[in-house]
Amino acid sequence: MTDAAPSSAQSWKVTLPCTRAEAEALDGDIAAFALMDKPPVLMTSEATPDDENAWQLDAYFEGEPSPAAIKLLRSLVPSANGIKPVVEQLPDEDWVTLSQQGLEPVTAGRFHIRNLASDPEQPGHVNFLIEASRAFGTGQHETTAGCLQMLDRMRRVGMRFGNVADIGTGTGLLAFAALHLWPNAYATASDIDPVAVDISAANAAANKIQAGKGQGQLALYVAAGVDHPAIATRAPYDLLIANILAGPLIELAPSLCALVEEGGTILLAGLLKEQADAVLSAYRAQGMRLAERMDNGDWPTLRLRKRPRIGWKRPTRLDKQARGEAPGYGSL
């Protein structure tokens, strides 16, 4: 989240802890600072991966912030009540460059992910530009990189898919990668967070991914889990990707599996090694089997295949009673 960048001279930063909910509430203009001649630029980030209560607010000021400005800032993050803010003067450098440190380009399989437009493209790779934002999925996290590597491997061994869904899409990156690998597929992507869907749409345009409902196009929806009529209507999918968290993956197992055709594939990520058995148990109960596992540090990526049923073919579309919601969970 940024406004116009302050000048490099005499830039100050104020840092406070916050929750993910507080961070998401800071999107757009902040009325508390509207009357300031030079309002601060607010940026939020995960302080601890996958902990919704461990986020961080960084406020960049042009000039030393006044006690009143710091008081206003504190009012935006009530969870930090009683915690002393970190106030520091930045070196005489461009604060944008400082804030983007650590976001180096990532190569995963055939894909090269740039987070800054100034980063050069990687020859011989599929290059995507996914600028840092509030939505998860810039390629930096092991879960996203693991999914990219698995998708690349699936294509290299000759797998073919014609109807793909990316549930909890974040920045849209995994849906973009799937469309590159299977350019004639129908593609659907959804997220519980409307901001993430807007970011995905902007990223699609920046990476020349065509929006729409036809072959080779990406249809985007705001949905809790798979709770959207269009997602059910476009089923059954032969490839479904869900890079979220272990809790919602388990909760969504029945509704996700109901959307996948017999013999179809589900790609799961966002879980830790110690959570893999519980997640696998939930999906095995829905007729899935583990086809392949790829560990990227502490973060496994699981490729599951839906077992064919014996006897007459049964409906594979979403049960009307299975809403596919995971309230309180956003995209990873």
Tab-separated table of C-alpha atoms in Angstrom:
chain	number	residue	atom	x	y	z
A	1	MET	CA	0.000	0.000	0.000
A	2	THR	CA	1.652	3.172	-1.084
A	3	ASP	CA	0.903	6.758	-1.918
A	4	ALA	CA	3.379	9.160	-3.481
A	5	ALA	CA	6.887	8.450	-2.246
A	6	PRO	CA	8.544	11.034	0.004
A	7	SER	CA	11.863	12.535	-0.945
A	8	SER	CA	14.958	10.635	0.095
A	9	ALA	CA	16.303	13.354	2.421
A	10	GLN	CA	15.246	13.262	6.097
A	11	SER	CA	13.012	10.253	5.770
A	12	TRP	CA	11.844	8.614	8.988
A	13	LYS	CA	10.229	5.264	9.670
A	14	VAL	CA	7.903	4.273	12.482
A	15	THR	CA	7.331	0.550	13.038
A	16	LEU	CA	4.552	-1.074	15.062
A	17	PRO	CA	3.294	-4.670	15.296
A	18	CYS	CA	-0.223	-5.364	14.076
A	19	THR	CA	-2.564	-8.156	13.064
A	20	ARG	CA	-3.431	-9.186	9.519
A	21	ALA	CA	-6.984	-7.855	10.005
A	22	GLU	CA	-5.604	-4.456	11.014
A	23	ALA	CA	-3.224	-4.493	8.037
A	24	GLU	CA	-6.062	-5.202	5.607
A	25	ALA	CA	-8.114	-2.362	7.097
A	26	LEU	CA	-5.359	0.105	6.151
A	27	ASP	CA	-5.996	-0.208	2.409
A	28	GLY	CA	-6.572	3.123	0.635
A	29	ASP	CA	-6.493	6.666	2.026
A	30	ILE	CA	-6.404	7.010	5.813
A	31	ALA	CA	-8.734	9.766	6.981
A	32	ALA	CA	-6.622	10.411	10.080
A	33	PHE	CA	-3.789	11.715	7.918
A	34	ALA	CA	-5.880	13.448	5.257
A	35	LEU	CA	-5.214	16.950	6.578
A	36	MET	CA	-1.429	16.554	6.750
A	37	ASP	CA	0.595	18.365	4.083
A	38	LYS	CA	2.832	15.305	3.719
A	39	PRO	CA	0.982	12.224	4.962
A	40	PRO	CA	3.028	9.124	5.696
A	41	VAL	CA	3.275	6.158	3.370
A	42	LEU	CA	1.995	2.983	5.067
A	43	MET	CA	3.286	-0.482	4.249
A	44	THR	CA	2.370	-3.759	5.941
A	45	SER	CA	4.050	-7.157	5.850
A	46	GLU	CA	4.104	-10.536	7.575
A	47	ALA	CA	6.483	-10.497	10.533
A	48	THR	CA	6.029	-14.248	11.024
A	49	PRO	CA	4.893	-16.423	8.098
A	50	ASP	CA	1.370	-17.847	8.453
A	51	ASP	CA	0.650	-16.097	11.769
A	52	GLU	CA	-2.320	-13.771	11.332
A	53	ASN	CA	-1.493	-12.018	14.618
A	54	ALA	CA	2.139	-11.302	13.731
A	55	TRP	CA	2.132	-8.619	11.058
A	56	GLN	CA	4.049	-5.363	10.944
A	57	LEU	CA	3.162	-1.783	10.047
A	58	ASP	CA	5.900	0.490	8.695
A	59	ALA	CA	5.035	4.183	8.260
A	60	TYR	CA	7.416	6.331	6.218
A	61	PHE	CA	7.445	10.060	6.987
A	62	GLU	CA	9.118	12.927	5.192
A	63	GLY	CA	10.636	14.682	8.162
A	64	GLU	CA	10.596	13.616	11.807
A	65	PRO	CA	7.103	12.504	12.819
A	66	SER	CA	5.404	14.555	15.532
A	67	PRO	CA	4.038	12.964	18.718
A	68	ALA	CA	0.540	13.677	17.382
A	69	ALA	CA	1.301	11.812	14.139
A	70	ILE	CA	2.640	8.822	16.071
A	71	LYS	CA	-0.468	8.876	18.275
A	72	LEU	CA	-2.654	8.800	15.165
A	73	LEU	CA	-0.618	5.919	13.803
A	74	ARG	CA	-1.001	3.952	17.024
A	75	SER	CA	-4.776	4.397	16.867
A	76	LEU	CA	-4.817	2.429	13.606
A	77	VAL	CA	-3.422	-0.721	15.260
A	78	PRO	CA	-5.148	-1.226	18.638
A	79	SER	CA	-3.402	-4.576	19.128
A	80	ALA	CA	-0.137	-2.647	19.647
A	81	ASN	CA	-1.512	-0.783	22.640
A	82	GLY	CA	1.213	-0.508	25.255
A	83	ILE	CA	4.012	-1.373	22.836
A	84	LYS	CA	6.597	1.334	22.205
A	85	PRO	CA	6.965	2.116	18.493
A	86	VAL	CA	10.370	1.932	16.841
A	87	VAL	CA	11.171	5.377	15.437
A	88	GLU	CA	14.245	5.746	13.255
A	89	GLN	CA	15.734	8.170	10.783
A	90	LEU	CA	16.593	6.481	7.508
A	91	PRO	CA	19.893	6.906	5.687
A	92	ASP	CA	20.013	9.455	2.897
A	93	GLU	CA	18.789	6.894	0.368
A	94	ASP	CA	15.647	6.152	-1.586
A	95	TRP	CA	13.213	4.659	0.957
A	96	VAL	CA	11.465	2.636	-1.730
A	97	THR	CA	14.708	0.794	-2.462
A	98	LEU	CA	15.173	0.195	1.247
A	99	SER	CA	11.651	-1.163	1.674
A	100	GLN	CA	12.087	-3.572	-1.237
A	101	GLN	CA	15.361	-5.064	-0.020
A	102	GLY	CA	15.196	-8.855	0.118
A	103	LEU	CA	12.687	-9.161	-2.721
A	104	GLU	CA	15.135	-10.702	-5.149
A	105	PRO	CA	13.865	-12.369	-8.322
A	106	VAL	CA	12.924	-16.018	-7.853
A	107	THR	CA	13.477	-18.859	-10.322
A	108	ALA	CA	11.302	-21.960	-9.875
A	109	GLY	CA	11.395	-24.544	-12.628
A	110	ARG	CA	11.003	-22.783	-15.971
A	111	PHE	CA	9.516	-19.705	-14.276
A	112	HIS	CA	11.368	-16.531	-13.312
A	113	ILE	CA	9.437	-14.140	-11.063
A	114	ARG	CA	10.440	-10.480	-10.901
A	115	ASN	CA	9.055	-8.260	-8.151
A	116	LEU	CA	10.412	-5.013	-9.585
A	117	ALA	CA	9.964	-3.793	-13.142
A	118	SER	CA	13.621	-2.706	-13.101
A	119	ASP	CA	14.799	-6.306	-12.603
A	120	PRO	CA	16.006	-7.833	-15.874
A	121	GLU	CA	14.188	-10.765	-17.431
A	122	GLN	CA	15.885	-14.158	-17.340
A	123	PRO	CA	16.643	-15.511	-20.832
A	124	GLY	CA	15.351	-19.008	-21.490
A	125	HIS	CA	12.678	-18.762	-18.782
A	126	VAL	CA	9.029	-17.779	-18.606
A	127	ASN	CA	9.168	-14.350	-16.992
A	128	PHE	CA	6.374	-12.944	-14.836
A	129	LEU	CA	6.302	-9.543	-13.153
A	130	ILE	CA	4.521	-9.785	-9.787
A	131	GLU	CA	5.176	-6.617	-7.845
A	132	ALA	CA	5.141	-6.790	-4.058
A	133	SER	CA	1.652	-6.149	-2.687
A	134	ARG	CA	-0.752	-7.097	0.067
A	135	ALA	CA	-1.735	-10.272	-1.742
A	136	PHE	CA	0.268	-13.431	-1.108
A	137	GLY	CA	2.079	-15.083	-3.982
A	138	THR	CA	4.977	-12.969	-5.240
A	139	GLY	CA	7.016	-16.165	-5.591
A	140	GLN	CA	9.159	-15.415	-2.535
A	141	HIS	CA	7.528	-17.938	-0.195
A	142	GLU	CA	8.515	-21.601	-0.380
A	143	THR	CA	4.880	-22.628	-0.884
A	144	THR	CA	4.461	-20.577	-4.066
A	145	ALA	CA	7.862	-21.609	-5.419
A	146	GLY	CA	7.052	-25.248	-4.619
A	147	CYS	CA	3.787	-25.067	-6.581
A	148	LEU	CA	5.596	-23.518	-9.554
A	149	GLN	CA	8.186	-26.294	-9.476
A	150	MET	CA	5.510	-28.980	-9.269
A	151	LEU	CA	3.496	-27.473	-12.126
A	152	ASP	CA	6.642	-27.318	-14.241
A	153	ARG	CA	7.442	-30.956	-13.459
A	154	MET	CA	3.885	-32.047	-14.288
A	155	ARG	CA	4.152	-30.441	-17.700
A	156	ARG	CA	7.586	-31.939	-18.369
A	157	VAL	CA	6.330	-35.475	-17.761
A	158	GLY	CA	3.522	-34.922	-20.247
A	159	MET	CA	0.465	-34.216	-18.121
A	160	ARG	CA	-2.347	-32.361	-19.915
A	161	PHE	CA	-5.185	-30.350	-18.403
A	162	GLY	CA	-8.112	-28.572	-19.959
A	163	ASN	CA	-10.036	-27.074	-17.005
A	164	VAL	CA	-7.997	-25.524	-14.188
A	165	ALA	CA	-9.006	-23.821	-10.933
A	166	ASP	CA	-6.757	-21.891	-8.527
A	167	ILE	CA	-8.541	-21.467	-5.175
A	168	GLY	CA	-7.022	-18.798	-2.913
A	169	THR	CA	-5.145	-17.307	-5.841
A	170	GLY	CA	-3.493	-14.349	-4.049
A	171	THR	CA	-1.623	-12.508	-6.804
A	172	GLY	CA	-2.838	-14.845	-9.560
A	173	LEU	CA	0.667	-16.174	-10.210
A	174	LEU	CA	-0.137	-19.897	-10.079
A	175	ALA	CA	-3.093	-19.467	-12.421
A	176	PHE	CA	-0.827	-17.550	-14.834
A	177	ALA	CA	1.726	-20.363	-14.712
A	178	ALA	CA	-0.938	-23.004	-15.379
A	179	LEU	CA	-2.242	-21.049	-18.372
A	180	HIS	CA	1.255	-20.794	-19.790
A	181	LEU	CA	1.774	-24.539	-19.438
A	182	TRP	CA	-1.658	-25.450	-20.825
A	183	PRO	CA	-2.598	-22.471	-23.010
A	184	ASN	CA	-5.826	-24.010	-24.348
A	185	ALA	CA	-7.265	-24.664	-20.898
A	186	TYR	CA	-10.205	-22.937	-19.285
A	187	ALA	CA	-8.908	-21.248	-16.122
A	188	THR	CA	-10.734	-20.105	-12.998
A	189	ALA	CA	-9.169	-18.292	-10.038
A	190	SER	CA	-10.760	-17.110	-6.813
A	191	ASP	CA	-9.886	-15.525	-3.492
A	192	ILE	CA	-11.814	-14.608	-0.366
A	193	ASP	CA	-10.155	-11.160	-0.405
A	194	PRO	CA	-11.584	-8.704	-2.984
A	195	VAL	CA	-8.299	-6.779	-2.912
A	196	ALA	CA	-6.406	-9.924	-3.915
A	197	VAL	CA	-8.778	-10.435	-6.850
A	198	ASP	CA	-8.230	-6.821	-7.953
A	199	ILE	CA	-4.469	-7.321	-7.668
A	200	SER	CA	-4.721	-10.557	-9.671
A	201	ALA	CA	-6.622	-8.731	-12.414
A	202	ALA	CA	-3.977	-5.998	-12.541
A	203	ASN	CA	-1.194	-8.584	-12.592
A	204	ALA	CA	-2.953	-10.473	-15.387
A	205	ALA	CA	-3.044	-7.330	-17.506
A	206	ALA	CA	0.614	-6.566	-16.746
A	207	ASN	CA	1.609	-10.079	-17.811
A	208	LYS	CA	-0.667	-10.150	-20.883
A	209	ILE	CA	-2.979	-12.802	-19.461
A	210	GLN	CA	-6.338	-12.406	-21.165
A	211	ALA	CA	-9.381	-12.064	-18.913
A	212	GLY	CA	-12.541	-13.962	-19.836
A	213	LYS	CA	-14.317	-17.288	-19.658
A	214	GLY	CA	-13.056	-18.901	-22.853
A	215	GLN	CA	-10.133	-21.194	-23.605
A	216	GLY	CA	-6.805	-19.631	-22.730
A	217	GLN	CA	-8.528	-16.967	-20.633
A	218	LEU	CA	-8.695	-16.377	-16.871
A	219	ALA	CA	-12.000	-15.895	-15.022
A	220	LEU	CA	-11.607	-14.259	-11.590
A	221	TYR	CA	-14.113	-14.457	-8.716
A	222	VAL	CA	-14.354	-13.274	-5.113
A	223	ALA	CA	-15.372	-16.318	-3.080
A	224	ALA	CA	-14.960	-17.892	0.339
A	225	GLY	CA	-13.459	-21.220	-0.588
A	226	VAL	CA	-15.467	-22.325	-3.627
A	227	ASP	CA	-18.714	-20.640	-2.602
A	228	HIS	CA	-19.570	-19.017	-5.933
A	229	PRO	CA	-22.096	-20.279	-8.500
A	230	ALA	CA	-19.668	-19.780	-11.391
A	231	ILE	CA	-17.006	-21.938	-9.733
A	232	ALA	CA	-19.469	-24.817	-9.394
A	233	THR	CA	-20.869	-24.293	-12.886
A	234	ARG	CA	-17.414	-24.490	-14.468
A	235	ALA	CA	-16.699	-27.811	-12.698
A	236	PRO	CA	-15.597	-30.562	-12.896
A	237	TYR	CA	-11.931	-29.552	-13.025
A	238	ASP	CA	-9.122	-31.841	-14.052
A	239	LEU	CA	-6.594	-29.675	-12.139
A	240	LEU	CA	-7.345	-27.763	-8.941
A	241	ILE	CA	-4.672	-25.776	-7.085
A	242	ALA	CA	-5.066	-24.656	-3.448
A	243	ASN	CA	-2.118	-22.875	-1.840
A	244	ILE	CA	-3.671	-21.721	1.418
A	245	LEU	CA	-3.253	-22.960	5.031
A	246	ALA	CA	-3.569	-26.400	6.605
A	247	GLY	CA	-6.727	-25.503	8.561
A	248	PRO	CA	-8.801	-24.321	5.612
A	249	LEU	CA	-7.358	-27.063	3.394
A	250	ILE	CA	-8.779	-29.644	5.789
A	251	GLU	CA	-12.087	-27.800	6.141
A	252	LEU	CA	-12.442	-27.408	2.382
A	253	ALA	CA	-11.505	-31.003	1.515
A	254	PRO	CA	-15.069	-32.221	0.779
A	255	SER	CA	-16.006	-29.250	-1.407
A	256	LEU	CA	-12.689	-29.098	-3.259
A	257	CYS	CA	-12.721	-32.818	-4.018
A	258	ALA	CA	-16.343	-32.632	-5.171
A	259	LEU	CA	-15.259	-30.208	-7.916
A	260	VAL	CA	-12.567	-32.497	-9.330
A	261	GLU	CA	-13.363	-35.124	-11.958
A	262	GLU	CA	-12.447	-38.774	-11.490
A	263	GLY	CA	-8.772	-39.189	-12.280
A	264	GLY	CA	-8.289	-35.442	-11.793
A	265	THR	CA	-5.465	-33.770	-9.883
A	266	ILE	CA	-5.406	-31.547	-6.791
A	267	LEU	CA	-2.253	-29.605	-5.934
A	268	LEU	CA	-2.051	-28.610	-2.253
A	269	ALA	CA	0.408	-26.277	-0.533
A	270	GLY	CA	0.575	-23.846	2.371
A	271	LEU	CA	1.041	-26.559	4.996
A	272	LEU	CA	4.047	-27.407	7.144
A	273	LYS	CA	5.710	-30.831	7.229
A	274	GLU	CA	4.132	-31.663	10.574
A	275	GLN	CA	0.676	-30.841	9.152
A	276	ALA	CA	0.976	-33.043	6.056
A	277	ASP	CA	-0.444	-36.224	7.619
A	278	ALA	CA	-3.589	-34.458	8.843
A	279	VAL	CA	-4.154	-32.806	5.467
A	280	LEU	CA	-3.584	-36.066	3.587
A	281	SER	CA	-5.997	-37.903	5.887
A	282	ALA	CA	-8.748	-35.386	5.092
A	283	TYR	CA	-8.271	-35.819	1.345
A	284	ARG	CA	-7.901	-39.583	1.410
A	285	ALA	CA	-11.305	-39.687	3.090
A	286	GLN	CA	-12.649	-37.962	-0.048
A	287	GLY	CA	-11.221	-40.550	-2.435
A	288	MET	CA	-7.868	-38.888	-3.169
A	289	ARG	CA	-4.492	-40.630	-3.198
A	290	LEU	CA	-1.028	-39.141	-2.892
A	291	ALA	CA	0.711	-39.255	-6.278
A	292	GLU	CA	3.772	-37.148	-5.497
A	293	ARG	CA	5.258	-35.042	-2.724
A	294	MET	CA	7.893	-32.343	-3.089
A	295	ASP	CA	9.387	-30.682	0.013
A	296	ASN	CA	10.741	-27.143	-0.225
A	297	GLY	CA	12.363	-26.624	3.160
A	298	ASP	CA	9.652	-27.094	5.784
A	299	TRP	CA	6.887	-26.642	3.204
A	300	PRO	CA	5.632	-29.685	1.260
A	301	THR	CA	3.706	-29.524	-2.006
A	302	LEU	CA	1.312	-32.441	-2.438
A	303	ARG	CA	0.016	-33.751	-5.775
A	304	LEU	CA	-3.109	-35.840	-5.262
A	305	ARG	CA	-5.175	-37.804	-7.753
A	306	LYS	CA	-8.865	-38.630	-7.452
A	307	ARG	CA	-9.511	-42.364	-7.487
A	308	PRO	CA	-11.985	-43.588	-10.124
A	309	ARG	CA	-15.205	-44.903	-8.597
A	310	ILE	CA	-16.392	-48.409	-9.272
A	311	GLY	CA	-19.799	-48.879	-10.844
A	312	TRP	CA	-22.091	-46.366	-12.504
A	313	LYS	CA	-20.646	-42.891	-12.975
A	314	ARG	CA	-21.783	-40.609	-10.190
A	315	PRO	CA	-22.191	-36.822	-10.269
A	316	THR	CA	-18.913	-34.990	-9.752
A	317	ARG	CA	-20.266	-31.470	-9.424
A	318	LEU	CA	-20.447	-29.646	-6.112
A	319	ASP	CA	-23.097	-30.828	-3.674
A	320	LYS	CA	-25.633	-28.052	-3.089
A	321	GLN	CA	-25.185	-28.512	0.657
A	322	ALA	CA	-21.396	-28.094	0.461
A	323	ARG	CA	-20.845	-24.361	0.415
A	324	GLY	CA	-17.072	-24.637	0.327
A	325	GLU	CA	-16.496	-21.830	2.770
A	326	ALA	CA	-13.577	-21.323	5.093
A	327	PRO	CA	-14.680	-18.230	7.074
A	328	GLY	CA	-11.851	-16.133	8.399
A	329	TYR	CA	-9.260	-17.487	6.009
A	330	GLY	CA	-7.782	-15.584	3.118
A	331	SER	CA	-5.260	-16.546	0.502
A	332	LEU	CA	-1.721	-17.520	1.213
